[in-house]
Tab-separated table of C-alpha atoms in Angstrom:
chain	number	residue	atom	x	y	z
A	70	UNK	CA	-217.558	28.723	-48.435
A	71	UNK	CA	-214.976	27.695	-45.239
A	72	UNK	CA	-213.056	25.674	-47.936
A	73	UNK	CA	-213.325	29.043	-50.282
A	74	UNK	CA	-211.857	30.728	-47.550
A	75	UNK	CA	-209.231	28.230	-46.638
A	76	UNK	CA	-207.810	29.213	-50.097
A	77	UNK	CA	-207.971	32.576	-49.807
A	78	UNK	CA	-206.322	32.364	-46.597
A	79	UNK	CA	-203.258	30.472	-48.393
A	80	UNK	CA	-203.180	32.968	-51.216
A	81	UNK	CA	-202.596	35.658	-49.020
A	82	UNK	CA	-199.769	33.636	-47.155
A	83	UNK	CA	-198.123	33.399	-50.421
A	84	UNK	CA	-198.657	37.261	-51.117
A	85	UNK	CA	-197.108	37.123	-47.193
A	86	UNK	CA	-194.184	35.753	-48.508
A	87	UNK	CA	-193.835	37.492	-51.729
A	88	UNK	CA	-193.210	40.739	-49.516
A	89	UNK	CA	-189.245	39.247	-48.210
A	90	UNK	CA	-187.633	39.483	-52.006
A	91	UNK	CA	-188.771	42.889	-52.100
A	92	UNK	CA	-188.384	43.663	-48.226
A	93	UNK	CA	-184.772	42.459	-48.646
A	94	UNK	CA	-184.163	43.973	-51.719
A	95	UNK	CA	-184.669	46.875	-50.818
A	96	UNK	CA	-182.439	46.174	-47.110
A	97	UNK	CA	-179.437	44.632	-49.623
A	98	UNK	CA	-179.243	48.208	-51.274
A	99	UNK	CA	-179.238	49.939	-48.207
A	100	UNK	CA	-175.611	48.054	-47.332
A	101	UNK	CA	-174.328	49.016	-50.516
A	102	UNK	CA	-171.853	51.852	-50.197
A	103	UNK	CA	-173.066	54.272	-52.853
A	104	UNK	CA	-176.735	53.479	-52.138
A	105	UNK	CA	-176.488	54.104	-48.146
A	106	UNK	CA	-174.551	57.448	-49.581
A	107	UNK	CA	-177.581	58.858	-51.519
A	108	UNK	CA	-180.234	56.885	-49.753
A	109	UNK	CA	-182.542	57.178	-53.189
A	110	UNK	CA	-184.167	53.877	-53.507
A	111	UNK	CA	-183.611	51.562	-50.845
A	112	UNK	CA	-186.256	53.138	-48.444
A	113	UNK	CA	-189.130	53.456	-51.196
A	114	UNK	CA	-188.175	49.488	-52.246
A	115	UNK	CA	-188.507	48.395	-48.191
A	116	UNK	CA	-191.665	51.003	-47.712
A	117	UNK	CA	-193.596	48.962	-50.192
A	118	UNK	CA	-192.528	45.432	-49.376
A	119	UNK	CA	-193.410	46.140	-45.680
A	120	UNK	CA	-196.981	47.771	-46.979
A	121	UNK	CA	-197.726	44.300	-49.471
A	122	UNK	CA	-196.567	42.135	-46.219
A	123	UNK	CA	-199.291	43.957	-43.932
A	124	UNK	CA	-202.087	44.310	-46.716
A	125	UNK	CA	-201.613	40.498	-46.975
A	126	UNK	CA	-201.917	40.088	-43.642
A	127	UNK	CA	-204.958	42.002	-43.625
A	128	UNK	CA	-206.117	39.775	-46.149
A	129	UNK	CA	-205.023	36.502	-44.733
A	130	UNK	CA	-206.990	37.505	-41.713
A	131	UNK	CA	-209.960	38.381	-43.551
A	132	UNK	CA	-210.262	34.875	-45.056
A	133	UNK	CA	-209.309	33.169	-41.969
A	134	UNK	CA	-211.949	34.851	-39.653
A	135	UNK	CA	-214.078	35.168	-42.190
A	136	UNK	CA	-214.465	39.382	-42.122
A	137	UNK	CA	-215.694	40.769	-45.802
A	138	UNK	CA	-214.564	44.033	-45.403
A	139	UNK	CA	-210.690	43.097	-44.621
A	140	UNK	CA	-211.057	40.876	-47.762
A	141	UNK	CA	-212.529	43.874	-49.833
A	142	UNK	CA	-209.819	45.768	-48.210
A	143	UNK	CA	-206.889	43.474	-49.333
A	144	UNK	CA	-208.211	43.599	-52.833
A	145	UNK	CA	-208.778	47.270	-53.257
A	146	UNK	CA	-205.266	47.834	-51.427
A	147	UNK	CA	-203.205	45.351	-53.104
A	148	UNK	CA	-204.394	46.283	-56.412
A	149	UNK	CA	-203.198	49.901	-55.982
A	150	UNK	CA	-199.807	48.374	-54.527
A	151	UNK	CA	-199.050	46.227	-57.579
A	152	UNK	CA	-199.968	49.230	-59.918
A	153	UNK	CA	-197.174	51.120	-57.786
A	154	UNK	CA	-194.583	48.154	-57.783
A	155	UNK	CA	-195.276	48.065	-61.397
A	156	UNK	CA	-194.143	51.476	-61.956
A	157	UNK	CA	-191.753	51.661	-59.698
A	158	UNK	CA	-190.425	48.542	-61.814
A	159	UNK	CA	-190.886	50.835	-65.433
A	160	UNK	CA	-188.976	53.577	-63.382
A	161	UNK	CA	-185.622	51.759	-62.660
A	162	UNK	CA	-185.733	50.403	-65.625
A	163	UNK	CA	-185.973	53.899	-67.608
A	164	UNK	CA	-183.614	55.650	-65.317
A	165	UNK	CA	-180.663	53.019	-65.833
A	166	UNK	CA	-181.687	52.596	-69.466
A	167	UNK	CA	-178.559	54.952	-70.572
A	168	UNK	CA	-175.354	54.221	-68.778
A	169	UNK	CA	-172.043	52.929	-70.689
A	170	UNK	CA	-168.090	52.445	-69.503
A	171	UNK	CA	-165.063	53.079	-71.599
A	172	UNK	CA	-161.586	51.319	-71.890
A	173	UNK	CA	-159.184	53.487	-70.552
A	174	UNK	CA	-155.719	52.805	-72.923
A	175	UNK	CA	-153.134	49.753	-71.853
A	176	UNK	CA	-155.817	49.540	-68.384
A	177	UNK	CA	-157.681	46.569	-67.475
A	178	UNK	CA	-160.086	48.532	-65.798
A	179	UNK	CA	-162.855	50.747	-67.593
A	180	UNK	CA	-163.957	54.280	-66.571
A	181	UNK	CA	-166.710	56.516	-66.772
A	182	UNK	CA	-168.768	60.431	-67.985
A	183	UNK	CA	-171.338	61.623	-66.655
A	184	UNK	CA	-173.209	62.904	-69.692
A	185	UNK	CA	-173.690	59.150	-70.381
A	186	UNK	CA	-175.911	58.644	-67.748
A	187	UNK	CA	-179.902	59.718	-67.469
A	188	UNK	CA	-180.790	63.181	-66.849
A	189	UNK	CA	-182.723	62.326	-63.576
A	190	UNK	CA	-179.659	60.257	-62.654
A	191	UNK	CA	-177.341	63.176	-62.996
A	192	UNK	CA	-179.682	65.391	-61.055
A	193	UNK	CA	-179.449	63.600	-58.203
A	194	UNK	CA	-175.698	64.207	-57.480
A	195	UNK	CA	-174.698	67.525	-59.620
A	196	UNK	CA	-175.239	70.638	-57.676
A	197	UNK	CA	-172.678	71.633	-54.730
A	198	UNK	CA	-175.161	71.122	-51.739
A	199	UNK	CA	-176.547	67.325	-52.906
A	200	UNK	CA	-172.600	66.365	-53.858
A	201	UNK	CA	-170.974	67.917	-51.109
A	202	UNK	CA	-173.214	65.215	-48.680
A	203	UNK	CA	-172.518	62.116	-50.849
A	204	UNK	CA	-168.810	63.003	-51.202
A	205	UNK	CA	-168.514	63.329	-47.327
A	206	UNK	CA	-169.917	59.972	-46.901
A	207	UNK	CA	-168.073	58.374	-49.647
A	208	UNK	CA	-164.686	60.240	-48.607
A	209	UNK	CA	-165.380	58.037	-45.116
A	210	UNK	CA	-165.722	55.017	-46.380
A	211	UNK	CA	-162.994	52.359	-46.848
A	212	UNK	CA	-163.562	51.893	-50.765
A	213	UNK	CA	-159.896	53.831	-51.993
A	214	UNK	CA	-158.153	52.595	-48.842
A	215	UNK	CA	-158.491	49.171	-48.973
A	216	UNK	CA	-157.010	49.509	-53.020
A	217	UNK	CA	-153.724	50.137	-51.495
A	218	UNK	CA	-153.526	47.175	-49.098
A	219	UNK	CA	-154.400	45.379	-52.576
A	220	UNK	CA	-152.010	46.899	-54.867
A	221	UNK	CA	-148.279	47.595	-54.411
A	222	UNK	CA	-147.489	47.175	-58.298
A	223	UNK	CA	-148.487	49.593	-61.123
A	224	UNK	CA	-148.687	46.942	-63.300
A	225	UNK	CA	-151.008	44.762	-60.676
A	226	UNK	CA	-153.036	47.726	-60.209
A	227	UNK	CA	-153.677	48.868	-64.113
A	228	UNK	CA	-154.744	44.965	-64.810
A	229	UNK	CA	-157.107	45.107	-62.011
A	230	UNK	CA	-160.912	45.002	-62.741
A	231	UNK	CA	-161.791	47.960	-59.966
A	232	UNK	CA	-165.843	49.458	-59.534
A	233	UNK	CA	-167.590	52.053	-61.005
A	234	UNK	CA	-166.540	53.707	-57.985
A	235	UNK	CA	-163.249	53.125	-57.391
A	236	UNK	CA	-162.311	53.801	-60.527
A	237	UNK	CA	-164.524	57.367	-60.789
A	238	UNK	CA	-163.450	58.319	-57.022
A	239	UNK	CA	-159.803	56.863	-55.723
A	240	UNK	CA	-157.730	57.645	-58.998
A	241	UNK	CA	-157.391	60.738	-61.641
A	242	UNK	CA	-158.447	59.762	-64.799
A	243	UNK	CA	-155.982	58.089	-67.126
A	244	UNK	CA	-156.004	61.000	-69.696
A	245	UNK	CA	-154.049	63.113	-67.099
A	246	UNK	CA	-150.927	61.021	-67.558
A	247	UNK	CA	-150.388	60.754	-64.091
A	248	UNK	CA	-147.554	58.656	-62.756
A	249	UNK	CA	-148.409	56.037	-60.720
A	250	UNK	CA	-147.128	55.916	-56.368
A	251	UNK	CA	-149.906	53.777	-55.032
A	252	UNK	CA	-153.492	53.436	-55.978
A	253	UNK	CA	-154.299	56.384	-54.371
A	254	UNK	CA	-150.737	58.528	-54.522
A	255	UNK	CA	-150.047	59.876	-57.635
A	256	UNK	CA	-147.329	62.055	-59.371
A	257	UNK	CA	-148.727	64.761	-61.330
A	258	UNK	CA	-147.144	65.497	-64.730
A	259	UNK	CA	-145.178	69.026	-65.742
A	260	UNK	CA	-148.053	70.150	-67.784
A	261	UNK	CA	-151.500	69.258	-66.939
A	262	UNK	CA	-154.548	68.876	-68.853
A	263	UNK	CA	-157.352	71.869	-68.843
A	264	UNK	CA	-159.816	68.805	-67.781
A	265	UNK	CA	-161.241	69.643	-64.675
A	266	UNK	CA	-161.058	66.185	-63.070
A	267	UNK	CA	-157.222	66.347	-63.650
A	268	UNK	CA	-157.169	69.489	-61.953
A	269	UNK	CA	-159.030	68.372	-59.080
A	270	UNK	CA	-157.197	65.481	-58.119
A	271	UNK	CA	-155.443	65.012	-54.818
A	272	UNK	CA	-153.631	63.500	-52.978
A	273	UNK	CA	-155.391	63.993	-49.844
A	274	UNK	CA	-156.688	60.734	-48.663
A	275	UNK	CA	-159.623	62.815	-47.889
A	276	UNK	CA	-160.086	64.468	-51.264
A	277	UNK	CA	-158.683	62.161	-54.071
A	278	UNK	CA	-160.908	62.306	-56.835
A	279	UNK	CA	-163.920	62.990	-54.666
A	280	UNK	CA	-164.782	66.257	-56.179
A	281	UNK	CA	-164.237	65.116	-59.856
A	282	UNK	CA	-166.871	64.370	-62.577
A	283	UNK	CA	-165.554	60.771	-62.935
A	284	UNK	CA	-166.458	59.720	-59.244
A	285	UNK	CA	-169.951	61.340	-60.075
A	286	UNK	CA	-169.817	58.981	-63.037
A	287	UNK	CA	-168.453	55.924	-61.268
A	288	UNK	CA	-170.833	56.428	-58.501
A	289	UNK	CA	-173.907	56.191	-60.731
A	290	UNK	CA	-172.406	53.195	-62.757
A	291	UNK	CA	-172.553	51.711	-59.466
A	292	UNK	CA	-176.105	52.726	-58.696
A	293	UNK	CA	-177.214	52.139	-62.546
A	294	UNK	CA	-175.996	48.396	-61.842
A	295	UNK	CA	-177.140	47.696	-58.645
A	296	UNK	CA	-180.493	49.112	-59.157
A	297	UNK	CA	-180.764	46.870	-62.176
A	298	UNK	CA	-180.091	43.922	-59.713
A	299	UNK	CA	-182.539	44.685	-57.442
A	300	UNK	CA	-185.420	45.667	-60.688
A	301	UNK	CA	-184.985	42.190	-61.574
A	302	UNK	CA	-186.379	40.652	-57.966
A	303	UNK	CA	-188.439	43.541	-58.207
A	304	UNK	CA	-189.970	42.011	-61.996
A	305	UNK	CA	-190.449	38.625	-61.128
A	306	UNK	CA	-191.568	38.989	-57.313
A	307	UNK	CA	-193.863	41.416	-59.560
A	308	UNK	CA	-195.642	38.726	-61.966
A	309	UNK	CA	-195.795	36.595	-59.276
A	310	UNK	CA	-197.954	39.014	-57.246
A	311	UNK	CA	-199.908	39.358	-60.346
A	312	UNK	CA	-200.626	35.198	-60.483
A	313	UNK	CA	-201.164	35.366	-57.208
A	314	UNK	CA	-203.819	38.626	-56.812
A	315	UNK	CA	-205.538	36.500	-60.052
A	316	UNK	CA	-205.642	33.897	-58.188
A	317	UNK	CA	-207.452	35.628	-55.330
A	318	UNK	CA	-210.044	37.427	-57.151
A	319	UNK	CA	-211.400	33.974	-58.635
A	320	UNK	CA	-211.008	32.114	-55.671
A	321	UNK	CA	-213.141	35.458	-53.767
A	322	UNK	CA	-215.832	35.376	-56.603
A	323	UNK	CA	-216.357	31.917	-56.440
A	324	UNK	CA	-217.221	32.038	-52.598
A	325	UNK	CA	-218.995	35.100	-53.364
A	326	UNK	CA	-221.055	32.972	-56.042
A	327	UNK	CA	-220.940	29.855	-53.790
A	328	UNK	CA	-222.571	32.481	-50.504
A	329	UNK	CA	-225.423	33.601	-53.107
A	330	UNK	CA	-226.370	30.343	-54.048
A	331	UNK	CA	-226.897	28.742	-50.722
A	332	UNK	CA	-228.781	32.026	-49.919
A	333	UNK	CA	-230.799	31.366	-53.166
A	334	UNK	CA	-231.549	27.712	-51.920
A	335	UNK	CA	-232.301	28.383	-48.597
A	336	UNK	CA	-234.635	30.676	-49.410
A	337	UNK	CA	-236.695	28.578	-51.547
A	338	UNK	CA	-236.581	25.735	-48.494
């Protein structure tokens, strides 16, 4: 039985450690500028990696000290928490399923639409009230400033390989036949476009392309491929919870089995 629970004890250490992937998964999209914007998944992803650390705590303890109900506890718990890291896995994976780019003519770079992205993507930032938040956080961040302390050419700038974002956010769109000042100064032609995003360009530092559909767009291409990043951890820290909660219920029958048995024998002593 003590050597029953000496391996139960380790399991849950591992389980212990299998928390940090997802713990810091979920802190890695929290420094990423459009996630800290929206704030969508990074707290769920670090809510559940902190819950898995403590319910394998409770279960380490459990073995270690040798308290049944803390063990039943870790089982019960850690069971429901792989069937939610498990969908929460299905979730990303559905949500960034759709999601494509598109070569914008004699550019390097690619750009973005927002109807190619998941309905329950697009939800998140169309409306006035949810966009006019993310925009004001994006709008203060450094991502279309630091383009022109990168770029002085046109030619340097249309061969660059820019983000999701900066693409969608610091420039009009390519179809507007703007002329090209700096990456985030442009010349607008005699007759524009009726597309809205060419409308809605300016050159306010503060307003850009801020309001357009395309930074919508580029800001969940960046999401989509972050997200996917962090679904991957999310997978394999997954199965490996799975081996490992296996692993636990065998070893916890067989002292269960091992306890009944010396009961048995003792009682016929």
């Amino acid at each position: 039985m003590a050597l029953s629970n000496t391996m139960i004890a380790a399991i849950n250490f591992v389980a212990m450690l299998l928390s940090i992937p997802i713990i810091a998964a979920g802190i890695w999209l929290s420094t990423q500028i459009d996630n800290s914007c929206v704030k969508l998944l990074q707290w769920p992803v670090i809510a559940i990696g902190i819950v898995i650390l403590l319910v394998a705590l409770a279960g380490f303890v459990g073995a270690f000290w040798r308290i049944p109900w803390l063990l039943l506890f870790y089982l019960v718990a850690m069971f429901a928490l792989i069937l939610l890291l498990a969908t929460l896995v299905i979730f990303i994976f559905v949500v960034t399923n759709s999601g494509s780019a598109h070569q914008a003519p004699s550019r390097a770079y690619l750009e973005y639409q927002l109807e190619d992205y998941s309905g329950w993507l697009r939800r998140r930032v169309e409306g006035s009230y949810k966009w006019d938040k993310i925009k004001m956080c994006l709008s203060s961040t450094t991502a279309c400033a630091e383009l022109n302390q990168t770029y002085r050419l046109a030619q340097d700038f249309f061969n660059s390989r820019l983000s999701p974002l900066q693409s969608g956010c610091c420039k009009p769109p390519t179809k507007c036949g703007f002329t090209f000042v700096n990456p985030t100064y442009w010349i607008s032609p005699i007759s524009i476009t009726e597309d809205t995003d060419c409308v809605l360009w300016s050159n306010e530092q503060t307003q850009l392309c801020y309001s357009c559909s395309s930074c919508k767009a580029g800001l969940l291409a960046n999401l989509r491929r972050e997200w996917r990043k962090a679904d991957l951890i999310l997978v394999v820290t997954l199965v490996a919870l799975i081996c490992v909660y296996t692993m636990g219920c065998y070893a916890f029958r067989n002292a269960k089995t091992d306890e009944l048995f010396r009961r048995y024998k003792q009682g016929y002593t």
